[in-house]
mmCIF file of C-alpha atoms and ligand atoms in Angstrom:
data_model
loop_
_atom_site.group_PDB
_atom_site.id
_atom_site.type_symbol
_atom_site.label_atom_id
_atom_site.label_comp_id
_atom_site.label_asym_id
_atom_site.label_seq_id
_atom_site.Cartn_x
_atom_site.Cartn_y
_atom_site.Cartn_z
ATOM 1 C CA MET A 1 30.681 2.731 17.683
ATOM 2 C CA ALA A 2 32.367 2.198 14.374
ATOM 3 C CA MET A 3 31.032 4.652 11.851
ATOM 4 C CA THR A 4 30.447 2.260 8.976
ATOM 5 C CA GLY A 5 26.928 2.685 7.686
ATOM 6 C CA VAL A 6 24.635 5.663 8.160
ATOM 7 C CA LEU A 7 26.934 8.437 9.367
ATOM 8 C CA ARG A 8 24.642 11.301 10.414
ATOM 9 C CA PRO A 9 21.700 13.518 9.559
ATOM 10 C CA GLY A 10 22.589 15.217 6.322
ATOM 11 C CA HIS A 11 19.761 17.450 5.187
ATOM 12 C CA ALA A 12 16.149 18.433 5.720
ATOM 13 C CA GLN A 13 13.948 20.096 3.120
ATOM 14 C CA VAL A 14 11.297 22.234 4.711
ATOM 15 C CA ARG A 15 8.363 24.182 3.204
ATOM 16 C CA VAL A 16 7.857 27.845 4.040
ATOM 17 C CA LEU A 17 4.874 30.042 3.244
ATOM 18 C CA ASN A 18 6.933 33.084 2.141
ATOM 19 C CA LEU A 19 10.379 32.484 0.702
ATOM 20 C CA GLU A 20 11.854 35.921 1.346
ATOM 21 C CA GLU A 21 10.654 35.869 4.932
ATOM 22 C CA GLY A 22 12.139 32.377 5.320
ATOM 23 C CA ILE A 23 15.455 33.427 3.848
ATOM 24 C CA HIS A 24 15.714 36.356 6.221
ATOM 25 C CA PHE A 25 14.779 34.234 9.210
ATOM 26 C CA TYR A 26 17.138 31.323 8.545
ATOM 27 C CA ARG A 27 20.019 33.537 7.447
ATOM 28 C CA ASN A 28 19.832 36.389 9.933
ATOM 29 C CA VAL A 29 17.925 35.079 12.981
ATOM 30 C CA LEU A 30 18.887 31.396 13.134
ATOM 31 C CA GLY A 31 22.196 32.423 11.564
ATOM 32 C CA LEU A 32 22.660 29.704 8.947
ATOM 33 C CA VAL A 33 24.990 30.291 5.992
ATOM 34 C CA GLU A 34 23.275 30.533 2.634
ATOM 35 C CA THR A 35 25.134 28.305 0.133
ATOM 36 C CA GLY A 36 23.033 28.280 -2.978
ATOM 37 C CA ARG A 37 19.717 28.617 -4.901
ATOM 38 C CA ASP A 38 18.508 26.279 -7.602
ATOM 39 C CA ASP A 39 16.184 26.524 -10.605
ATOM 40 C CA GLN A 40 13.362 25.010 -8.588
ATOM 41 C CA GLY A 41 13.404 28.069 -6.322
ATOM 42 C CA ARG A 42 14.935 26.234 -3.394
ATOM 43 C CA VAL A 43 17.378 28.000 -1.075
ATOM 44 C CA TYR A 44 20.191 26.032 0.534
ATOM 45 C CA PHE A 45 21.797 26.646 3.940
ATOM 46 C CA LYS A 46 24.469 25.095 6.150
ATOM 47 C CA CYS A 47 25.468 25.622 9.774
ATOM 48 C CA TRP A 48 28.715 27.542 10.161
ATOM 49 C CA ASP A 49 30.775 24.572 11.395
ATOM 50 C CA GLU A 50 29.481 21.990 8.890
ATOM 51 C CA ARG A 51 31.777 21.105 6.039
ATOM 52 C CA ASP A 52 29.363 19.732 3.449
ATOM 53 C CA HIS A 53 27.467 22.081 1.093
ATOM 54 C CA SER A 54 24.070 22.150 2.765
ATOM 55 C CA CYS A 55 21.994 20.777 5.634
ATOM 56 C CA TYR A 56 18.744 22.738 5.391
ATOM 57 C CA VAL A 57 16.790 23.565 2.231
ATOM 58 C CA ILE A 58 13.626 25.663 2.070
ATOM 59 C CA ARG A 59 11.095 26.049 -0.652
ATOM 60 C CA GLU A 60 7.955 28.145 -0.863
ATOM 61 C CA ALA A 61 4.642 26.265 -0.691
ATOM 62 C CA ASP A 62 1.033 26.716 0.443
ATOM 63 C CA THR A 63 1.534 24.568 3.517
ATOM 64 C CA ALA A 64 4.422 24.379 5.988
ATOM 65 C CA GLY A 65 6.033 21.038 6.898
ATOM 66 C CA ILE A 66 8.891 18.740 5.863
ATOM 67 C CA ASP A 67 9.406 17.264 2.400
ATOM 68 C CA PHE A 68 12.113 14.805 3.373
ATOM 69 C CA PHE A 69 14.924 14.184 5.843
ATOM 70 C CA GLY A 70 18.245 12.767 4.574
ATOM 71 C CA PHE A 71 21.119 10.856 6.080
ATOM 72 C CA LYS A 72 24.665 10.771 4.794
ATOM 73 C CA VAL A 73 26.121 7.252 4.488
ATOM 74 C CA LEU A 74 29.807 6.250 4.439
ATOM 75 C CA ASP A 75 30.281 5.738 0.693
ATOM 76 C CA LYS A 76 28.626 4.624 -2.555
ATOM 77 C CA ALA A 77 29.047 0.938 -1.749
ATOM 78 C CA THR A 78 27.172 1.476 1.531
ATOM 79 C CA LEU A 79 24.450 3.329 -0.336
ATOM 80 C CA GLU A 80 24.030 0.373 -2.741
ATOM 81 C CA LYS A 81 23.974 -2.119 0.126
ATOM 82 C CA LEU A 82 21.437 -0.172 2.178
ATOM 83 C CA ASP A 83 19.230 0.250 -0.906
ATOM 84 C CA ALA A 84 19.326 -3.525 -1.467
ATOM 85 C CA ASP A 85 18.662 -4.147 2.245
ATOM 86 C CA LEU A 86 15.667 -1.812 2.232
ATOM 87 C CA GLN A 87 14.213 -3.568 -0.783
ATOM 88 C CA ALA A 88 14.880 -7.001 0.744
ATOM 89 C CA TYR A 89 12.981 -5.824 3.820
ATOM 90 C CA GLY A 90 10.001 -5.035 1.590
ATOM 91 C CA LEU A 91 10.241 -1.309 1.063
ATOM 92 C CA THR A 92 10.103 0.425 -2.289
ATOM 93 C CA THR A 93 13.032 2.712 -2.966
ATOM 94 C CA THR A 94 13.417 5.446 -5.559
ATOM 95 C CA ARG A 95 16.666 6.752 -7.046
ATOM 96 C CA ILE A 96 16.944 10.509 -7.345
ATOM 97 C CA PRO A 97 19.759 11.413 -9.730
ATOM 98 C CA ALA A 98 22.904 13.254 -8.690
ATOM 99 C CA GLY A 99 22.516 17.011 -9.074
ATOM 100 C CA GLU A 100 18.779 17.105 -8.417
ATOM 101 C CA MET A 101 19.813 18.842 -5.190
ATOM 102 C CA LEU A 102 22.733 21.232 -5.587
ATOM 103 C CA GLU A 103 26.149 19.649 -4.940
ATOM 104 C CA THR A 104 24.546 16.408 -3.849
ATOM 105 C CA GLY A 105 25.068 12.933 -5.259
ATOM 106 C CA GLU A 106 22.527 10.264 -6.049
ATOM 107 C CA ARG A 107 19.901 9.746 -3.330
ATOM 108 C CA VAL A 108 17.905 6.680 -2.331
ATOM 109 C CA ARG A 109 14.464 7.640 -1.091
ATOM 110 C CA PHE A 110 11.844 5.563 0.652
ATOM 111 C CA GLU A 111 8.666 6.185 2.587
ATOM 112 C CA LEU A 112 8.269 5.135 6.210
ATOM 113 C CA PRO A 113 5.024 3.694 7.537
ATOM 114 C CA SER A 114 4.687 6.986 9.404
ATOM 115 C CA GLY A 115 4.360 8.738 6.041
ATOM 116 C CA HIS A 116 7.750 10.460 6.088
ATOM 117 C CA LEU A 117 10.177 10.440 3.180
ATOM 118 C CA ILE A 118 13.715 9.462 4.203
ATOM 119 C CA GLU A 119 16.706 9.685 1.968
ATOM 120 C CA LEU A 120 20.243 8.228 1.979
ATOM 121 C CA TYR A 121 23.111 9.657 0.018
ATOM 122 C CA ALA A 122 26.842 9.218 -0.020
ATOM 123 C CA GLU A 123 28.136 12.329 -1.709
ATOM 124 C CA LYS A 124 27.796 16.054 -1.048
ATOM 125 C CA THR A 125 30.400 18.590 -2.061
ATOM 126 C CA ARG A 126 32.752 19.551 0.766
ATOM 127 C CA ILE A 127 32.884 23.334 0.905
ATOM 128 C CA GLY A 128 34.491 23.490 4.342
ATOM 129 C CA ASN A 129 33.660 25.730 7.308
ATOM 130 C CA GLY A 130 35.691 28.718 6.246
ATOM 131 C CA ILE A 131 38.508 27.716 8.595
ATOM 132 C CA PRO A 132 41.835 26.387 7.231
ATOM 133 C CA GLU A 133 42.421 22.662 7.553
ATOM 134 C CA VAL A 134 45.991 23.319 8.686
ATOM 135 C CA ASN A 135 46.314 25.194 11.983
ATOM 136 C CA PRO A 136 42.566 25.763 12.209
ATOM 137 C CA ALA A 137 41.118 28.518 14.344
ATOM 138 C CA PRO A 138 38.335 27.326 16.706
ATOM 139 C CA TRP A 139 35.708 29.583 15.123
ATOM 140 C CA ASN A 140 35.183 32.370 12.652
ATOM 141 C CA ALA A 141 32.974 35.409 12.125
ATOM 142 C CA GLN A 142 30.022 33.264 10.948
ATOM 143 C CA ARG A 143 29.695 31.951 14.503
ATOM 144 C CA GLU A 144 28.727 35.449 15.634
ATOM 145 C CA HIS A 145 25.907 36.023 13.090
ATOM 146 C CA GLY A 146 22.504 35.233 14.549
ATOM 147 C CA ILE A 147 21.954 32.163 16.732
ATOM 148 C CA ALA A 148 24.595 30.355 14.623
ATOM 149 C CA PRO A 149 24.247 26.660 15.516
ATOM 150 C CA VAL A 150 27.156 24.353 14.737
ATOM 151 C CA GLN A 151 25.166 21.575 13.028
ATOM 152 C CA LEU A 152 21.802 20.157 12.102
ATOM 153 C CA ASP A 153 21.544 17.567 14.848
ATOM 154 C CA HIS A 154 18.339 15.547 14.542
ATOM 155 C CA CYS A 155 14.633 15.838 13.854
ATOM 156 C CA LEU A 156 11.472 14.703 15.630
ATOM 157 C CA LEU A 157 8.695 13.466 13.338
ATOM 158 C CA TYR A 158 5.100 12.716 14.176
ATOM 159 C CA GLY A 159 3.143 9.945 12.461
ATOM 160 C CA PRO A 160 1.499 6.518 12.814
ATOM 161 C CA ASN A 161 3.115 3.057 13.101
ATOM 162 C CA ILE A 162 6.273 4.054 14.937
ATOM 163 C CA ALA A 163 6.856 0.411 16.029
ATOM 164 C CA GLU A 164 7.297 -0.441 12.334
ATOM 165 C CA VAL A 165 9.451 2.627 11.859
ATOM 166 C CA GLN A 166 11.699 1.493 14.708
ATOM 167 C CA LYS A 167 12.180 -1.919 13.071
ATOM 168 C CA ILE A 168 13.327 -0.322 9.792
ATOM 169 C CA PHE A 169 15.854 1.915 11.545
ATOM 170 C CA THR A 170 17.188 -0.781 13.844
ATOM 171 C CA GLU A 171 16.985 -3.896 11.640
ATOM 172 C CA VAL A 172 17.928 -2.381 8.296
ATOM 173 C CA LEU A 173 19.765 0.908 8.849
ATOM 174 C CA GLY A 174 21.879 0.026 11.921
ATOM 175 C CA PHE A 175 20.341 2.495 14.404
ATOM 176 C CA TYR A 176 19.675 1.603 18.047
ATOM 177 C CA LEU A 177 17.017 2.711 20.482
ATOM 178 C CA VAL A 178 18.273 5.170 23.097
ATOM 179 C CA GLU A 179 15.134 6.229 24.973
ATOM 180 C CA ARG A 180 11.378 5.659 24.725
ATOM 181 C CA VAL A 181 8.157 6.828 26.246
ATOM 182 C CA LEU A 182 5.746 4.033 27.143
ATOM 183 C CA SER A 183 2.059 4.057 26.254
ATOM 184 C CA PRO A 184 -0.375 4.438 29.185
ATOM 185 C CA ASP A 185 -0.766 0.643 29.504
ATOM 186 C CA GLY A 186 3.007 0.135 29.082
ATOM 187 C CA ASP A 187 2.513 -2.336 26.193
ATOM 188 C CA SER A 188 3.978 -0.159 23.436
ATOM 189 C CA ASP A 189 5.966 3.019 22.863
ATOM 190 C CA VAL A 190 4.453 6.384 22.031
ATOM 191 C CA GLY A 191 7.852 8.027 21.518
ATOM 192 C CA ILE A 192 11.213 6.638 20.367
ATOM 193 C CA TRP A 193 14.621 8.246 20.220
ATOM 194 C CA LEU A 194 17.042 6.519 17.772
ATOM 195 C CA SER A 195 20.765 6.905 17.209
ATOM 196 C CA CYS A 196 23.172 5.881 14.442
ATOM 197 C CA SER A 197 26.096 7.406 16.346
ATOM 198 C CA HIS A 198 26.966 8.143 19.982
ATOM 199 C CA LYS A 199 24.494 11.019 20.065
ATOM 200 C CA VAL A 200 21.357 10.643 22.142
ATOM 201 C CA HIS A 201 19.285 10.882 18.964
ATOM 202 C CA ASP A 202 19.773 11.313 15.251
ATOM 203 C CA ILE A 203 16.037 10.963 14.645
ATOM 204 C CA ALA A 204 12.995 10.551 16.895
ATOM 205 C CA PHE A 205 9.341 9.732 16.380
ATOM 206 C CA VAL A 206 6.133 10.212 18.283
ATOM 207 C CA GLU A 207 3.003 8.171 17.533
ATOM 208 C CA TYR A 208 0.396 10.434 15.929
ATOM 209 C CA PRO A 209 -2.651 9.651 13.797
ATOM 210 C CA GLU A 210 -1.767 11.916 10.863
ATOM 211 C CA LYS A 211 0.997 10.874 8.494
ATOM 212 C CA GLY A 212 4.138 12.753 7.608
ATOM 213 C CA LYS A 213 4.168 15.523 10.210
ATOM 214 C CA LEU A 214 7.181 17.595 11.349
ATOM 215 C CA HIS A 215 7.562 18.346 15.037
ATOM 216 C CA HIS A 216 10.950 19.962 14.816
ATOM 217 C CA CYS A 217 14.370 20.062 13.208
ATOM 218 C CA SER A 218 17.056 20.592 15.853
ATOM 219 C CA PHE A 219 20.221 22.642 15.718
ATOM 220 C CA LEU A 220 23.146 22.063 18.077
ATOM 221 C CA LEU A 221 24.774 24.827 20.092
ATOM 222 C CA GLU A 222 28.005 24.601 22.027
ATOM 223 C CA SER A 223 26.918 25.626 25.519
ATOM 224 C CA TRP A 224 24.031 26.480 27.796
ATOM 225 C CA GLU A 225 25.118 30.096 27.535
ATOM 226 C CA GLN A 226 24.663 29.846 23.765
ATOM 227 C CA VAL A 227 21.139 28.467 24.312
ATOM 228 C CA LEU A 228 20.339 31.458 26.512
ATOM 229 C CA ARG A 229 21.855 33.767 23.877
ATOM 230 C CA ALA A 230 19.587 32.068 21.312
ATOM 231 C CA GLY A 231 16.625 32.961 23.553
ATOM 232 C CA ASP A 232 17.796 36.585 23.642
ATOM 233 C CA ILE A 233 18.004 36.658 19.842
ATOM 234 C CA MET A 234 14.550 35.065 19.540
ATOM 235 C CA SER A 235 13.077 37.811 21.755
ATOM 236 C CA MET A 236 14.945 40.594 19.964
ATOM 237 C CA ASN A 237 13.397 39.324 16.691
ATOM 238 C CA GLU A 238 9.932 38.576 18.141
ATOM 239 C CA VAL A 239 10.249 34.872 17.322
ATOM 240 C CA ASN A 240 7.348 32.786 18.648
ATOM 241 C CA VAL A 241 8.844 30.631 21.420
ATOM 242 C CA ASP A 242 7.130 27.342 22.342
ATOM 243 C CA ILE A 243 9.038 25.894 25.320
ATOM 244 C CA GLY A 244 12.171 26.874 27.234
ATOM 245 C CA PRO A 245 14.904 27.609 27.883
ATOM 246 C CA THR A 246 14.777 24.429 29.949
ATOM 247 C CA ARG A 247 16.143 20.891 30.148
ATOM 248 C CA HIS A 248 14.496 17.755 28.763
ATOM 249 C CA GLY A 249 14.453 14.705 31.002
ATOM 250 C CA VAL A 250 14.487 12.588 27.846
ATOM 251 C CA THR A 251 18.057 12.799 26.425
ATOM 252 C CA ARG A 252 19.035 15.474 29.043
ATOM 253 C CA GLY A 253 19.181 18.062 26.270
ATOM 254 C CA CYS A 254 18.988 21.768 27.255
ATOM 255 C CA THR A 255 16.621 23.361 24.868
ATOM 256 C CA ILE A 256 14.425 26.029 23.401
ATOM 257 C CA TYR A 257 11.585 25.147 21.000
ATOM 258 C CA ALA A 258 10.369 27.956 18.800
ATOM 259 C CA TRP A 259 8.632 28.448 15.466
ATOM 260 C CA ASP A 260 9.895 29.877 12.206
ATOM 261 C CA PRO A 261 7.693 32.509 10.521
ATOM 262 C CA SER A 262 5.761 29.739 8.677
ATOM 263 C CA GLY A 263 5.024 27.790 11.845
ATOM 264 C CA ASN A 264 7.669 25.081 11.445
ATOM 265 C CA ARG A 265 9.010 24.325 14.915
ATOM 266 C CA PHE A 266 12.772 24.263 15.343
ATOM 267 C CA GLU A 267 14.966 23.571 18.354
ATOM 268 C CA THR A 268 18.211 25.124 19.535
ATOM 269 C CA PHE A 269 19.827 22.874 22.091
ATOM 270 C CA MET A 270 22.993 21.617 23.726
ATOM 271 C CA GLY A 271 24.012 18.688 25.923
ATOM 272 C CA GLY A 272 22.799 15.183 26.377
ATOM 273 C CA TYR A 273 24.950 12.194 27.193
ATOM 274 C CA HIS A 274 26.877 9.794 24.986
ATOM 275 C CA PRO A 275 25.139 6.415 24.543
ATOM 276 C CA TYR A 276 26.557 3.334 22.827
ATOM 277 C CA PRO A 277 24.720 0.476 21.087
ATOM 278 C CA ASP A 278 25.182 -1.861 24.050
ATOM 279 C CA TYR A 279 23.336 0.471 26.409
ATOM 280 C CA GLU A 280 19.854 -0.591 27.548
ATOM 281 C CA PRO A 281 17.272 1.895 26.281
ATOM 282 C CA LEU A 282 15.963 4.257 28.978
ATOM 283 C CA ALA A 283 12.193 4.377 29.477
ATOM 284 C CA TRP A 284 9.747 7.012 30.646
ATOM 285 C CA THR A 285 6.319 6.031 31.897
ATOM 286 C CA TYR A 286 3.466 7.889 30.258
ATOM 287 C CA ASP A 287 2.321 9.452 33.537
ATOM 288 C CA ASN A 288 5.785 10.883 33.973
ATOM 289 C CA PHE A 289 6.298 12.234 30.495
ATOM 290 C CA ALA A 290 5.868 15.813 31.696
ATOM 291 C CA GLN A 291 9.219 15.409 33.471
ATOM 292 C CA GLY A 292 10.650 13.820 30.343
ATOM 293 C CA LEU A 293 9.666 16.823 28.323
ATOM 294 C CA ASP A 294 10.452 19.670 30.764
ATOM 295 C CA TYR A 295 12.406 18.367 33.730
ATOM 296 C CA PRO A 296 12.425 21.485 35.979
ATOM 297 C CA GLN A 297 8.786 22.507 35.391
ATOM 298 C CA ARG A 298 7.361 18.966 35.098
ATOM 299 C CA LYS A 299 4.819 20.398 32.661
ATOM 300 C CA LEU A 300 3.257 18.509 29.783
ATOM 301 C CA HIS A 301 3.030 21.418 27.400
ATOM 302 C CA GLU A 302 -0.089 21.027 25.274
ATOM 303 C CA THR A 303 1.660 22.426 22.224
ATOM 304 C CA PHE A 304 4.284 19.653 22.261
ATOM 305 C CA LEU A 305 1.566 17.066 21.721
ATOM 306 C CA THR A 306 -0.691 18.923 19.294
ATOM 307 C CA VAL A 307 1.140 21.531 17.184
ATOM 308 C CA VAL A 308 2.931 20.069 14.147
ATOM 309 C CA THR A 309 3.327 21.014 10.523
HETATM 310 FE FE1 LIG B 1 14.917 17.664 19.653
#
């Protein structure tokens, strides 16, 4: 599809219970690259192959969870148009000035009916991936440090009113529905996977009574072997693993779910297929969701449904 509106997931800000523990985990175990610290005490990271300044920001707090998830849009004119479109749809938007996040331009923030804060922004300083733009090598030493994902890929959020959330993403922001899990009676969806690109998901939601919950932020790896290597590194560092390594039926992604030291779930994954906006959404019946979650084991892991931050 033409990349003309919302381009991709840009950043997540996540709360950790102990900042130093969080810094060590995200820098040395997950293998993100630290790119800055600000006067609010926030620490900024990027994945080694990303070119913009930061994709993942942590701050210390009394509770774990997600503060907001941001998408990069094409340019400032697109940001203005989407802000106007969100307001015309009936949502209240807030402008956060450029520089409030390090190396990040003005952001447009709004709250979803699920209780999550979503942001749009057009500008973030390009710092590159450490590889020359002329005659680039395929990778560099940063790819060998820790799990070392290539990019922040998507997030899964839990909250109420996901039918309304879907309308905002598809009718205002230009996303399309890729897959869904039907409710037991088949009348509604309990899970939705939405894309603004040709990825199987850029954001996903599961219906949940409590507002604003984080299920996981997901980081992309290049191969199944890299996913298995991630599992090795998790075990070497005594990371609490939730599910996997295995393959999802939903999206076909090959995955490990695990928790950071504060209890925020994260995913390291590869694979999936390449949908386009003209594809019919794929559906999973509720009684078969175990296969959608864990295709080989066909097991509806209790933690997937109940453990969120
Ligand atoms: Fe995921």
